[in-house]
Amino acid sequence: MQISDLPYPDPGVPDARSGPRFLLWLGRGQLGGQLKSLCWGMLHFTGVAALPYAVGLGVNAVVDREPNRLLLVGALLLAIGVAISVGDSMLHRTAVTNWITAAARVQQLLARKTAELGSALTRRVAAGEVVAVSTGDVEKIGWFVEAVSRFLAALFSVVLVCVGLLFFAPELGVVVAIGVPLIALSPLPLLPRATRRADVQREKAGKATELASDTVAGLRVLRGIGGEELFLGRYREASQEVRAAAVRSARMWALISAIQVVLPGALMITVVWYGATLVSDGHIAVGELVAAFSAVATLLYPLRHFQEIAMAYSFSRPSAKRAARVLSLNRTDAAVTAAVEHLARTEPVMAPAPGGDLYDPRTGLLAPAGRFTAVVCGDPDLAGRLAERLGGHPMDEAAASDAGTDTGTHAGTDATQEATAGAPSVLLGGVALDELDLDTARTLVLVQDKDPVLLSGTLRELFDVPASGAVNSAAALGAAQCADVLDALLQSTPDGVEDPMDARITERGRSLSGGQRQRLALARSLVTDPEVLVLDEPTSAVDSHTEARIADGIAALRAGRTTVVLASSPLLLDRADRVVLVDEGTVAAVGTHRELLQREPRYRAVVTRETDEERGLGGAEPTELTELEEVLTEIEESA
């Protein structure tokens, strides 16, 4: 694989059982590139290893006054110089190619896993962790892959030098053969401590990155509540912790580097002292001493690659472990089983016929085909997890527990675990979504979570998404009440742009308000026109009058299509064909909004924000309900 051939048509299925296994899998996938790099490296390092012997031969030729032999040595030195130069150039080229292609493969794998898991990924792994894995960790993994071939070539040259000295100058060769392995193995006792310090540094850096990204994302809100300085102070503290950890890690690696300088220097002094004694006693010639000294001096170069491979592995092993952890995530254990069974079938599972009901066996939620169904959950986090399930991304017990930990809720309770662990797949038209190909499932069911992301670009590019073609962008923008959003985009776009579709959106739509971003994301979801559209709190950031018009727009635009909205707003609930109350993970009541207000205290407590005291008195009085109905009617008429 060459850099020009990237990206990979298929990055493959990684062995994500552990970090070392993942590194081994990467290496097996690049055997051709590693072999090329090893061959060029052997040419380069063989030339380096042969240089001292050629110098020794030249010195002996001068001492023996043999000009013809000196000319041969000169030709040999020229050939060695060419080998060193060509080998070094091609080794660098092939090694860097291995590094870039390995990093690209890992990034493709991470991108594919991110697309597969969707928003469920950040429920399992912190967003800062994902960013750190896809940036710094990818680079460290590529570094190790690059260093392997250079290390093997350097090892070959070290063995070649030691063996050559044993034949050229046996007395000095024994000293070198004993000293070199000791120098090469000397950093090993320090590597575990150096690795631990590097892990601490990387962990603190990941937390600082996550804190920075969260601060930037919420900067507008922080400035509004006067919390900007507080979070900046927290980031400064986190940054100083990263700096201190980096200094501690650098000290350990500096100690390892010092050992790699001191010990070879001590070996060189020993060789010179012992060799001078042998020359004075007449046991070896001057040329042999020069060759031995040059060989030991030359060994400093390949020995540096021993330190590099130790550092590369120490840094890449935890990085590979973290990457393998992300790549090993699946939607659920049940999904893995279903995938295996799916591969074992002779015939693929066919997509359900249009017009099927959406049914969740775990909660008992039924969304009839072609109807506008609203779902009310007392727990917002449960609503988010239910939306993921309806989209074919049910979470296993560990994921639910992690999600509860991240959000500060009690997601680790028995009720939550029962609602997530071992839950059967959601059915669409009687077909389990987990058994369908992921692309097919997403074409049928689209989920918009409560915090959708807008990428930078033009509005036209924002709506360039897979769609049925039945809904155009103008109709979707109208249903989502985006007229003021278009005006705001045109005002913030340089002069000369008259078509709102050519107006530019900043990254994450930060130039827009929260309600404007929410409405643009809703319009994008409406354009896709999926068979089933699941919306999680699509109007939580807009005012009541706009919300009422959006509810009417959704109902009109999605007429005859299955729509599920998870919300607690009376304005949305009153427009729904049917309302479902989900309490403690199961369906507790079904009816229209006004019916449930009359007869279901639990529903009334969520929708009207009824207090515990009012609930204890038997709920709101009929006069209060009448007043609420009058308000709803008033807003409906004004809309």
XYZ file of C-alpha atoms in Angstrom:
639
model
C 0.000 0.000 0.000
C 1.363 3.401 -1.053
C 0.342 6.760 0.359
C -1.222 7.680 -2.983
C -3.549 4.664 -2.667
C -5.081 5.843 0.614
C -7.730 5.564 1.943
C -8.013 1.799 2.147
C -10.953 0.345 0.208
C -11.544 -1.811 3.289
C -9.438 -1.323 6.449
C -10.324 -4.835 7.587
C -11.622 -6.332 10.836
C -9.144 -5.555 13.638
C -8.110 -7.891 16.436
C -9.234 -5.665 19.298
C -8.872 -8.185 22.130
C -5.876 -6.288 23.536
C -3.376 -3.581 22.651
C -0.503 -5.944 21.703
C -2.848 -8.087 19.597
C -4.035 -4.966 17.804
C -0.428 -3.928 17.081
C 0.320 -7.435 15.833
C -2.726 -7.307 13.569
C -1.547 -3.985 12.139
C 1.911 -5.450 11.516
C 0.499 -8.484 9.720
C -1.506 -6.170 7.497
C 1.667 -4.407 6.361
C 4.057 -7.306 5.850
C 4.926 -6.136 2.343
C 5.798 -2.618 3.466
C 7.709 -3.893 6.488
C 9.707 -6.282 4.305
C 10.674 -3.467 1.915
C 11.702 -1.254 4.799
C 13.691 -4.093 6.385
C 15.592 -4.810 3.158
C 16.547 -1.174 2.647
C 17.425 -0.900 6.322
C 19.681 -3.936 6.135
C 21.462 -2.380 3.149
C 21.935 0.869 5.045
C 23.048 -0.650 8.352
C 25.243 -3.252 6.647
C 27.101 -0.386 5.028
C 27.401 1.315 8.408
C 28.636 -1.909 10.004
C 31.146 -2.553 7.214
C 32.641 0.923 7.403
C 34.931 0.252 10.435
C 36.380 -2.891 8.853
C 37.119 -1.025 5.623
C 38.847 1.703 7.635
C 40.854 -0.954 9.489
C 41.890 -2.567 6.234
C 42.953 0.819 4.918
C 45.074 1.508 8.011
C 46.743 -1.896 7.694
C 47.410 -1.209 4.002
C 49.110 2.063 4.873
C 51.153 0.421 7.655
C 52.166 -2.422 5.330
C 52.888 0.066 2.485
C 50.647 -1.718 -0.064
C 49.183 0.940 -2.430
C 47.229 -1.526 -4.555
C 45.390 -2.839 -1.542
C 44.767 0.743 -0.472
C 43.126 1.445 -3.844
C 40.861 -1.568 -3.365
C 39.941 -0.313 0.072
C 39.138 3.096 -1.444
C 36.785 1.444 -3.966
C 35.228 -0.529 -1.144
C 34.654 2.654 0.875
C 32.998 4.255 -2.167
C 30.646 1.286 -2.558
C 29.871 1.373 1.163
C 29.109 5.105 0.952
C 26.690 4.537 -1.921
C 24.998 1.692 -0.007
C 24.643 3.848 3.101
C 23.170 6.785 1.178
C 20.733 4.810 -0.982
C 19.725 2.558 1.901
C 19.110 5.494 4.223
C 16.979 7.364 1.676
C 14.827 4.377 0.808
C 14.583 3.267 4.450
C 13.221 6.661 5.406
C 10.779 6.608 2.498
C 9.414 3.127 3.210
C 9.353 3.575 7.004
C 7.376 6.817 6.774
C 5.029 5.121 4.312
C 4.448 2.367 6.881
C 3.771 4.973 9.541
C 1.276 6.981 7.487
C -0.566 3.948 6.128
C -0.837 2.397 9.611
C -2.149 5.658 11.063
C -4.597 5.986 8.157
C -5.849 2.435 8.706
C -6.456 3.109 12.403
C -8.232 6.380 11.638
C -10.465 4.646 9.100
C -11.302 1.972 11.650
C -12.134 4.600 14.262
C -14.233 6.574 11.781
C -16.128 3.435 10.796
C -16.745 2.531 14.446
C -17.899 6.080 15.185
C -20.348 5.948 12.292
C -21.545 2.523 13.417
C -22.201 3.482 17.027
C -23.388 7.033 16.462
C -24.118 8.994 19.631
C -23.953 5.767 21.627
C -20.154 6.009 21.385
C -19.935 9.020 23.691
C -22.182 7.230 26.172
C -19.537 4.540 26.435
C -16.387 6.652 26.056
C -15.855 10.304 26.950
C -15.713 12.675 23.991
C -12.232 13.848 25.014
C -11.063 10.245 25.072
C -12.327 9.697 21.532
C -10.534 12.844 20.340
C -7.297 11.788 22.049
C -7.457 8.294 20.523
C -8.116 9.586 17.016
C -5.258 12.130 17.165
C -2.351 11.507 19.539
C -2.829 7.769 19.953
C -3.021 7.191 16.217
C 0.319 8.966 15.803
C 1.982 6.847 18.510
C 0.674 3.615 17.003
C 2.027 4.660 13.610
C 5.366 5.498 15.223
C 5.763 1.951 16.551
C 4.833 0.421 13.195
C 7.413 2.657 11.538
C 10.139 1.856 14.101
C 9.846 -1.944 13.871
C 11.650 -2.337 10.537
C 14.395 0.122 11.511
C 14.944 -1.727 14.779
C 15.209 -5.110 13.054
C 17.715 -3.696 10.558
C 19.705 -2.103 13.404
C 19.651 -5.397 15.305
C 21.010 -7.148 12.224
C 23.866 -4.633 11.964
C 24.739 -4.956 15.677
C 24.928 -8.737 15.370
C 26.980 -8.340 12.193
C 29.470 -6.021 13.930
C 29.851 -8.277 16.953
C 30.325 -11.409 14.840
C 32.717 -9.589 12.513
C 34.877 -8.426 15.432
C 35.040 -11.950 16.795
C 36.723 -12.970 13.529
C 38.667 -9.758 12.830
C 39.991 -9.144 16.384
C 38.852 -11.997 18.654
C 40.234 -10.513 21.889
C 38.388 -7.236 21.435
C 35.385 -8.970 19.824
C 34.668 -10.838 23.062
C 34.602 -7.562 25.030
C 32.236 -5.966 22.503
C 30.017 -9.067 22.289
C 29.552 -8.983 26.081
C 29.134 -5.216 26.414
C 26.677 -4.545 23.607
C 23.844 -6.792 24.925
C 24.254 -5.201 28.358
C 23.915 -1.729 26.816
C 20.891 -2.791 24.771
C 19.075 -4.294 27.791
C 20.026 -1.591 30.291
C 16.850 0.532 29.808
C 14.489 -2.404 30.475
C 14.278 -1.980 34.290
C 13.295 1.662 33.840
C 10.689 1.144 31.119
C 7.730 0.193 33.385
C 8.137 3.360 35.444
C 8.594 5.461 32.311
C 5.469 3.902 30.804
C 3.408 4.603 33.924
C 4.482 8.238 33.923
C 3.658 8.518 30.227
C 0.212 7.013 30.914
C -0.434 9.554 33.674
C 0.585 12.361 31.328
C -1.679 11.078 28.585
C -4.639 10.641 30.973
C -4.301 14.195 32.269
C -3.921 15.491 28.723
C -7.137 13.694 27.718
C -9.037 15.263 30.625
C -7.668 18.695 29.752
C -8.717 18.210 26.111
C -12.221 17.179 27.153
C -12.499 20.158 29.509
C -11.313 22.516 26.768
C -13.757 21.148 24.195
C -16.662 21.370 26.654
C -15.690 24.940 27.577
C -15.482 26.056 23.942
C -18.780 24.341 23.085
C -20.577 26.097 25.950
C -18.722 29.420 25.779
C -21.822 31.394 24.826
C -23.747 30.024 27.812
C -20.789 30.435 30.176
C -20.464 34.098 29.250
C -24.170 34.568 29.802
C -24.055 33.240 33.365
C -20.656 34.693 34.213
C -18.942 31.315 34.488
C -16.250 31.881 31.883
C -13.472 32.710 34.369
C -14.391 29.733 36.542
C -13.953 27.251 33.699
C -10.852 29.010 32.417
C -9.375 28.638 35.892
C -10.187 24.940 35.849
C -8.509 24.575 32.481
C -5.416 26.398 33.731
C -5.196 23.967 36.643
C -5.637 20.990 34.312
C -3.009 22.415 31.948
C -0.513 22.806 34.789
C -1.151 19.214 35.845
C -0.396 18.104 32.269
C 2.803 20.160 32.281
C 3.959 18.675 35.594
C 3.193 15.135 34.373
C 5.069 15.816 31.126
C 8.122 17.022 33.055
C 8.086 13.889 35.239
C 7.820 11.693 32.168
C 10.582 13.599 30.357
C 12.919 13.171 33.341
C 12.605 9.408 33.167
C 13.212 9.304 29.425
C 16.171 11.670 29.872
C 17.623 9.197 32.381
C 17.200 6.363 29.878
C 18.885 8.484 27.192
C 21.755 9.289 29.575
C 22.292 5.597 30.231
C 22.417 4.996 26.492
C 25.222 7.597 26.261
C 27.230 6.707 29.369
C 27.377 2.938 28.895
C 28.521 3.013 25.231
C 31.109 5.604 26.239
C 32.348 3.310 28.988
C 32.509 0.437 26.498
C 34.518 2.567 24.069
C 37.022 3.530 26.805
C 37.370 -0.120 27.758
C 37.981 -1.173 24.161
C 40.586 1.555 23.617
C 42.422 0.803 26.857
C 42.368 -2.950 26.372
C 43.173 -2.652 22.650
C 46.137 -0.373 23.309
C 47.468 -2.962 25.736
C 47.088 -5.699 23.104
C 48.841 -3.561 20.454
C 51.759 -2.815 22.764
C 52.076 -6.531 23.522
C 51.980 -7.340 19.795
C 48.816 -9.454 19.956
C 46.893 -7.347 17.419
C 47.794 -4.885 14.673
C 47.082 -1.164 14.785
C 44.493 -1.578 12.033
C 42.588 -4.067 14.138
C 42.492 -1.605 17.046
C 41.266 1.158 14.726
C 38.615 -1.197 13.315
C 37.465 -2.196 16.813
C 37.323 1.415 17.979
C 35.434 2.474 14.840
C 33.047 -0.443 15.232
C 32.184 0.507 18.807
C 31.762 4.156 17.790
C 29.558 3.090 14.898
C 27.401 0.959 17.210
C 26.155 4.117 18.931
C 24.025 4.782 15.854
C 22.122 1.470 15.633
C 21.887 1.269 19.429
C 19.797 4.460 19.386
C 17.159 2.470 17.547
C 17.006 0.081 20.491
C 16.009 3.012 22.684
C 13.574 4.230 20.024
C 11.764 0.898 19.779
C 11.528 0.749 23.567
C 10.017 4.241 23.690
C 7.751 3.566 20.716
C 6.369 0.393 22.259
C 5.988 1.973 25.692
C 3.944 4.812 24.210
C 2.080 2.805 21.596
C 1.014 -0.098 23.824
C -1.379 1.972 25.994
C -2.429 3.899 22.884
C -3.203 0.630 21.101
C -5.061 -0.571 24.193
C -7.269 2.511 24.170
C -7.844 2.248 20.417
C -8.694 -1.449 20.795
C -11.162 -0.586 23.554
C -13.006 1.801 21.253
C -12.867 -0.599 18.303
C -14.181 -3.483 20.428
C -17.380 -1.617 21.316
C -20.584 -2.993 19.833
C -24.142 -1.869 19.976
C -24.904 -4.750 22.361
C -23.760 -8.266 23.008
C -27.057 -9.343 21.517
C -26.213 -7.370 18.409
C -22.964 -9.310 18.050
C -24.829 -12.594 18.293
C -27.363 -11.399 15.757
C -24.562 -10.333 13.410
C -22.913 -13.750 13.637
C -26.220 -15.479 12.997
C -26.836 -13.078 10.139
C -23.533 -14.033 8.497
C -24.336 -17.728 8.961
C -27.597 -17.446 7.034
C -27.626 -18.384 3.399
C -30.053 -15.577 2.638
C -29.784 -12.017 3.977
C -32.595 -10.557 6.056
C -34.816 -8.521 3.790
C -35.972 -5.051 4.743
C -39.574 -4.930 5.971
C -42.326 -3.860 3.618
C -43.298 -0.183 3.896
C -46.059 0.627 6.337
C -44.986 -1.537 9.266
C -45.422 -0.602 12.932
C -42.421 0.235 15.108
C -42.471 -1.857 18.288
C -40.085 -2.056 21.223
C -40.595 -5.378 23.059
C -38.603 -4.214 26.061
C -40.727 -1.207 26.974
C -43.910 -2.273 25.155
C -43.877 0.940 23.104
C -45.865 0.729 19.869
C -45.710 3.453 17.197
C -48.403 2.639 14.609
C -47.479 3.136 10.979
C -48.366 6.512 9.536
C -49.210 8.044 12.936
C -47.711 10.858 14.991
C -46.796 9.280 18.328
C -45.494 11.274 21.283
C -43.625 9.585 24.120
C -43.337 11.051 27.606
C -40.585 9.883 29.979
C -40.061 11.270 33.440
C -36.294 10.723 33.116
C -34.635 12.672 30.242
C -31.739 10.197 30.162
C -34.180 7.319 29.787
C -35.729 9.198 26.863
C -32.324 9.475 25.206
C -31.612 5.784 25.654
C -35.076 4.904 24.363
C -34.450 7.006 21.254
C -31.208 5.073 20.693
C -33.071 1.776 21.032
C -35.721 2.846 18.538
C -32.931 3.610 16.088
C -31.459 0.114 16.423
C -28.735 1.091 18.896
C -29.750 -0.553 22.166
C -27.136 -0.265 24.893
C -25.928 -3.089 27.054
C -25.749 -2.976 30.841
C -22.212 -1.565 30.932
C -23.147 1.199 28.559
C -26.141 2.174 30.636
C -24.021 2.199 33.745
C -21.385 4.352 32.042
C -24.023 6.713 30.777
C -25.391 7.125 34.255
C -21.931 7.818 35.586
C -21.238 10.447 32.938
C -24.490 12.317 33.433
C -24.632 12.076 37.186
C -27.893 10.082 37.216
C -28.633 6.763 38.857
C -28.450 4.749 35.653
C -26.861 1.912 37.553
C -30.074 1.092 39.377
C -31.827 -2.222 38.962
C -34.591 -0.682 36.888
C -32.160 0.782 34.372
C -30.116 -2.395 34.132
C -33.233 -4.456 33.588
C -34.333 -2.025 30.926
C -31.095 -2.337 29.009
C -29.397 -5.655 29.685
C -30.432 -8.414 27.335
C -33.214 -6.353 25.813
C -34.689 -7.768 22.596
C -34.309 -5.789 19.418
C -36.779 -3.180 18.248
C -39.046 -4.471 15.464
C -40.131 -2.591 12.367
C -42.838 -4.381 10.462
C -41.988 -7.533 12.423
C -38.297 -7.450 11.403
C -35.625 -6.880 14.053
C -33.550 -3.791 13.272
C -30.442 -5.483 14.689
C -30.664 -8.168 12.016
C -30.637 -5.659 9.175
C -27.523 -4.123 7.667
C -26.674 -0.928 9.475
C -27.115 1.208 6.354
C -30.529 -0.327 5.715
C -31.644 0.181 9.304
C -30.588 3.816 9.238
C -32.389 4.394 5.959
C -35.588 3.099 7.512
C -35.308 4.750 10.941
C -33.647 8.117 11.542
C -33.002 9.344 15.077
C -32.295 12.987 15.889
C -30.950 13.305 19.405
C -31.437 16.291 21.662
C -28.039 17.790 20.805
C -27.618 17.493 17.017
C -24.404 18.705 15.384
C -24.162 21.186 12.519
C -20.989 21.034 10.453
C -19.466 24.102 8.854
C -20.362 24.810 5.241
C -23.227 26.219 3.231
C -26.867 25.555 3.961
C -27.064 23.668 0.671
C -24.286 21.345 1.870
C -26.105 20.880 5.179
C -29.118 19.495 3.332
C -27.023 17.328 1.026
C -27.976 14.152 2.908
C -29.419 10.807 1.793
C -33.126 11.459 1.245
C -36.173 10.035 -0.449
C -36.626 13.191 -2.535
C -40.254 13.591 -1.493
C -39.516 16.573 0.765
C -37.574 19.557 -0.572
C -35.485 21.871 1.557
C -37.975 24.759 1.305
C -40.799 22.644 2.726
C -38.583 21.325 5.505
C -37.348 24.822 6.433
C -40.919 26.078 6.457
C -42.152 23.269 8.683
C -39.257 23.904 11.094
C -40.027 27.661 11.163
C -36.559 28.686 9.927
C -37.386 32.033 8.289
C -35.483 34.039 10.914
C -32.611 31.553 10.714
C -32.225 32.218 6.991
C -32.186 35.972 7.616
C -29.514 35.541 10.310
C -27.359 33.419 7.999
C -27.604 35.953 5.165
C -26.625 38.782 7.504
C -23.545 36.904 8.721
C -22.495 35.910 5.167
C -20.296 38.241 3.052
C -22.073 40.517 0.555
C -22.965 39.110 -2.817
C -24.837 36.043 -1.557
C -28.557 36.365 -2.203
C -29.680 32.748 -2.085
C -30.035 31.611 1.563
C -28.978 28.127 0.503
C -25.512 29.550 -0.278
C -25.215 31.198 3.134
C -22.442 29.743 5.277
C -22.813 28.069 8.651
C -19.934 28.348 11.099
C -18.569 25.256 12.829
C -21.279 23.706 15.013
C -23.443 26.700 14.061
C -21.942 28.772 16.879
C -23.025 32.022 15.227
C -26.653 30.947 15.741
C -28.692 30.676 18.898
C -29.562 27.314 20.417
C -33.104 27.462 19.092
C -31.934 28.368 15.598
C -29.477 25.477 15.522
C -32.188 23.145 16.757
C -34.592 24.188 14.019
C -31.967 23.820 11.276
C -31.189 20.305 12.519
C -34.922 19.511 12.536
C -35.255 20.744 8.947
C -32.331 18.537 7.915
C -34.054 15.521 9.494
C -37.337 16.345 7.756
C -35.586 16.537 4.366
C -34.407 12.935 4.678
C -38.056 11.785 4.878
C -37.328 8.365 6.430
C -40.038 5.780 6.928
C -39.736 6.329 10.693
C -38.484 9.595 12.188
C -37.577 9.665 15.897
C -37.080 13.106 17.442
C -35.729 13.572 20.966
C -36.808 16.959 22.381
C -36.747 18.722 18.991
C -38.155 22.042 20.320
C -36.653 22.350 23.800
C -34.843 25.620 22.929
C -37.658 27.543 21.182
C -40.470 29.702 22.512
C -44.009 28.381 22.923
C -45.563 30.120 19.884
C -42.788 28.888 17.574
C -43.069 25.456 19.152
C -46.792 25.313 18.376
C -46.182 26.196 14.720
C -43.376 23.629 14.496
C -45.669 20.963 15.926
C -48.255 21.770 13.240
C -45.530 21.757 10.581
C -44.231 18.347 11.618
C -47.715 16.887 11.728
C -48.556 18.245 8.262
C -45.248 17.391 6.570
C -45.078 13.902 8.083
C -48.717 13.045 7.382
C -48.931 9.369 6.489
C -45.413 8.710 7.787
C -44.465 7.259 11.157
C -43.160 9.916 13.534
C -42.109 9.438 17.155
C -41.357 12.488 19.308
C -39.950 12.109 22.798
C -40.973 15.279 24.630
C -42.859 16.634 27.630
C -44.104 19.868 26.057
C -47.931 20.148 26.108
C -47.834 21.936 22.759
C -46.212 18.996 21.008
C -48.183 16.410 22.930
C -51.492 18.049 22.050
C -50.728 17.724 18.310
C -49.863 14.008 18.513
C -52.317 11.345 17.325
C -51.488 9.272 20.403
C -49.389 9.811 23.513
C -47.516 7.065 25.365
C -46.309 7.422 28.959
C -43.192 5.389 29.762
C -42.611 5.026 33.485
C -39.727 3.025 35.032
C -38.789 1.533 31.678
C -42.221 0.271 30.543
C -45.365 1.684 28.965
C -47.707 2.851 31.739
C -50.506 4.547 29.794
C -51.664 5.293 26.244
C -54.162 7.876 25.028
C -54.433 11.428 23.783
C -52.822 14.281 25.640
C -56.051 15.590 27.144
C -57.268 12.119 28.082
C -54.072 11.378 29.982
C -54.216 14.740 31.721
C -57.636 13.804 33.074
C -56.996 10.245 34.202
C -53.265 9.647 34.694
C -51.577 11.341 37.709
C -48.094 10.228 36.712
C -48.486 11.760 33.269
C -49.898 14.945 34.764
C -46.933 15.172 37.145
C -44.454 15.138 34.257
C -46.309 17.409 31.844
C -47.667 20.039 34.246
C -44.646 19.840 36.619
C -47.038 18.895 39.406
C -45.433 19.010 42.866
C -45.383 16.134 45.336
C -47.889 17.957 47.558
C -50.321 18.375 44.684
C -49.861 14.721 43.754
C -50.606 13.683 47.315
C -53.877 15.614 47.171
C -54.987 13.626 44.181
C -53.679 15.795 41.379
C -54.905 18.967 39.791
C -58.500 19.978 40.073
C -60.736 19.824 37.027
C -60.855 23.630 36.998
C -57.062 23.690 36.672
C -57.220 21.264 33.766
C -59.870 23.392 32.128
C -57.625 26.432 32.428
C -54.723 24.456 30.888
C -56.929 23.368 28.015
C -57.990 26.980 27.476
C -54.338 28.070 27.300
C -53.574 25.344 24.770
C -56.580 26.379 22.685
C -55.510 30.023 22.877
C -51.971 29.241 21.660
C -53.382 27.014 18.933
C -55.642 29.776 17.653
C -52.858 32.369 17.743
C -50.551 29.997 15.857
